[in-house]
Amino acid sequence: MIPYGRQQIDATDIAAVIETLQSDFLTQGPKVPAFEQAVARHCQARFAVAMNSATSALHLACLALQVGPGDVVWTSPISFVASANCALYCGANIDFVDVDEQTGLMDPAALEQKLQQAQASGTLPKVVIPVHLAGHSCDMERIAAICSPFGIRIIEDASHAIGALYQQRPVGCCQYSDITVFSFHPVKIITSAEGGMALCNDPVLDSQLRLLRSHGITRDAGEMTEQSHGPWYYQQIGLGFNYRMTDLQAALGLSQLDRLPQFVQQRIKATEIYQQLLQDLPVNLPVPAVDGISAWHLYIIRLQQPLQRLQVFEQLRAAGIGVNVHYIPIHTQPYYQNLGFDWGQFPHSESFYSEIISLPLFAGITIAQQQQVADALRQACGTR
Ligand SMILES: *Cc1c(COP(=O)(O)O)cnc(C)c1O
């Protein structure tokens, strides 16, 4: 089975992890800060806080922006459930903004319209979380311009988009957001096995994120409420979690980061090959990022009428192609239906969902594999 996504691990990655394994620190050593600084530098952000997952990073990003009971957070229905769950962890309410039917990205026009309605009814969100689906940045300049008059804060869920550019600057620079979150799960662009990171430019948010990551404990005298008792002293000044990344993970992430430009180049090359192989099929190929360069985490095609997604999907799987669907609209999940959401609420998300299939795309996919995908798709479309 050709998977829809997978990691690429080489000898330097393995050596980096072994070196850390043989060192004094498996966790809370030098590799985590080194990885944080390297990602911050790469992304042109002032601060980066590594965590054990992007899910944790989204949770703490919400908490750092003081999301709590009575607040509302908005995100996109076309995302992994973690983009919405983070608000619920904080006791806040969640709502969704419909997507553009072509790209699956949050539609700024829908955001603008929904904000006007929310203002009229006194239900403005505290935070909006745009999702850079497939590695294509949302239109962040426009989203920020729409949100800023209302004082709404922005978290970019860039789990798919490390290595992407928006307006010639790296995604993660937080030019149009308060915090940007990356995931390092093995299917994403670079991996630390499990792992995530939150980037920001505000020192207050940075220290909040660090505090929350490790139990709400500080060893910084400047943050303490009374004199230190001695060198062993620490204070718990908030209620945090253990969301730390290990040094083993950071060593892998740091090693992978060296090849990030290479990984994105390989993904871009593979999309160009798909473009050629698939151009005459009755499918809509993904629309590239308008103002920037996508990191191409996913290659999401949309089937044209009258192709049936289930049938095409099953045929591809039977042919050994590990296709997938990104994503089932979050508001239609039973857990969210129990919160009051239902089918029909976000029609563009639902029509996008009904047409999409993610074809295999990863750094290291071979032309022969892509040819096999194209042949199987051609057969499944009935146009051999
Ligand atoms: C993968 C993913 C997450 C969660 O990432 P983890 O690191 O697995 O917690 C969140 N949002 C999106 C859009 C994702 O694709």
Short mmCIF file of N, CA, C and O and ligand atoms in Angstrom, two decimals, residues 52-56 58 79-80 82-83 131 157 159-160 182-185 188 194-196 297 327, ligand 1:
data_model
loop_
_atom_site.label_atom_id
_atom_site.label_comp_id
_atom_site.label_asym_id
_atom_site.label_seq_id
_atom_site.Cartn_x
_atom_site.Cartn_y
_atom_site.Cartn_z
N ASN A 52 4.55 18.41 23.38
CA ASN A 52 4.48 17.00 22.99
C ASN A 52 3.52 16.75 21.83
O ASN A 52 3.46 15.65 21.31
N SER A 53 2.77 17.76 21.40
CA SER A 53 1.92 17.63 20.21
C SER A 53 1.40 19.00 19.81
O SER A 53 1.45 19.95 20.61
N ALA A 54 0.87 19.08 18.60
CA ALA A 54 0.20 20.31 18.18
C ALA A 54 -1.11 20.48 18.94
O ALA A 54 -1.56 21.60 19.18
N THR A 55 -1.73 19.37 19.30
CA THR A 55 -2.96 19.44 20.09
C THR A 55 -2.69 20.18 21.40
O THR A 55 -3.45 21.08 21.79
N SER A 56 -1.59 19.81 22.07
CA SER A 56 -1.20 20.50 23.31
C SER A 56 -0.90 21.98 23.02
O SER A 56 -1.28 22.86 23.79
N LEU A 58 -2.10 23.87 20.67
CA LEU A 58 -3.36 24.60 20.43
C LEU A 58 -4.07 24.87 21.76
O LEU A 58 -4.60 25.97 21.97
N SER A 79 -10.99 20.54 9.04
CA SER A 79 -9.74 20.40 9.76
C SER A 79 -9.80 19.14 10.59
O SER A 79 -10.86 18.51 10.72
N PHE A 80 -8.65 18.81 11.20
CA PHE A 80 -8.64 17.74 12.19
C PHE A 80 -9.35 18.27 13.44
O PHE A 80 -9.29 19.47 13.74
N ALA A 82 -8.75 18.42 16.41
CA ALA A 82 -7.94 19.15 17.41
C ALA A 82 -8.10 20.67 17.28
O ALA A 82 -8.00 21.38 18.29
N SER A 83 -8.33 21.16 16.05
CA SER A 83 -8.47 22.62 15.85
C SER A 83 -9.65 23.18 16.62
O SER A 83 -9.66 24.36 16.97
N VAL A 131 -7.00 27.55 9.54
CA VAL A 131 -6.23 26.31 9.36
C VAL A 131 -5.62 26.33 7.96
O VAL A 131 -6.35 26.49 6.97
N ASP A 157 -3.49 27.60 12.86
CA ASP A 157 -3.21 26.17 12.93
C ASP A 157 -2.43 25.82 11.66
O ASP A 157 -3.01 25.57 10.60
N SER A 159 -0.38 23.30 11.34
CA SER A 159 0.09 21.92 11.49
C SER A 159 0.59 21.33 10.17
O SER A 159 1.46 20.46 10.17
N HIS A 160 0.02 21.82 9.06
CA HIS A 160 0.38 21.29 7.74
C HIS A 160 1.45 22.14 7.05
O HIS A 160 1.81 21.82 5.91
N PHE A 182 2.58 24.48 14.96
CA PHE A 182 3.03 23.44 14.03
C PHE A 182 2.86 22.06 14.67
O PHE A 182 2.94 21.93 15.89
N SER A 183 2.69 21.04 13.82
CA SER A 183 2.68 19.64 14.27
C SER A 183 3.89 18.92 13.67
O SER A 183 4.23 19.14 12.50
N PHE A 184 4.47 18.02 14.45
CA PHE A 184 5.58 17.19 13.96
C PHE A 184 5.23 15.71 14.00
O PHE A 184 6.09 14.86 14.19
N HIS A 185 3.94 15.42 13.85
CA HIS A 185 3.49 14.04 13.70
C HIS A 185 4.14 13.47 12.42
O HIS A 185 4.38 14.22 11.47
N LYS A 188 3.32 14.68 8.90
CA LYS A 188 3.45 16.11 8.59
C LYS A 188 4.79 16.37 7.87
O LYS A 188 5.48 15.44 7.49
N GLU A 194 6.14 12.29 17.85
CA GLU A 194 5.03 13.15 18.28
C GLU A 194 5.68 14.49 18.60
O GLU A 194 6.83 14.54 19.02
N GLY A 195 4.93 15.56 18.46
CA GLY A 195 5.50 16.85 18.84
C GLY A 195 4.77 18.00 18.18
O GLY A 195 4.09 17.81 17.17
N GLY A 196 4.90 19.15 18.79
CA GLY A 196 4.31 20.35 18.22
C GLY A 196 5.06 21.56 18.74
O GLY A 196 5.94 21.43 19.60
N HIS A 297 1.46 19.63 2.26
CA HIS A 297 1.29 18.48 3.16
C HIS A 297 0.38 17.43 2.52
O HIS A 297 0.63 16.23 2.64
N TYR A 327 -11.05 16.70 5.25
CA TYR A 327 -11.44 16.04 6.48
C TYR A 327 -12.95 15.85 6.50
O TYR A 327 -13.66 16.54 5.79
C1 LIG B 1 -2.19 16.87 12.82
C2 LIG B 1 -3.03 18.04 13.11
C3 LIG B 1 -3.25 18.53 14.41
C4 LIG B 1 -2.79 17.78 15.63
O1 LIG B 1 -1.46 17.51 15.60
P1 LIG B 1 -0.81 16.53 16.71
O2 LIG B 1 0.62 16.94 16.69
O3 LIG B 1 -1.04 15.15 16.21
O4 LIG B 1 -1.48 16.80 17.99
C5 LIG B 1 -3.97 19.69 14.58
N1 LIG B 1 -4.49 20.35 13.54
C6 LIG B 1 -4.33 19.90 12.27
C7 LIG B 1 -4.90 20.70 11.16
C8 LIG B 1 -3.63 18.73 12.03
O5 LIG B 1 -3.50 18.27 10.78
#
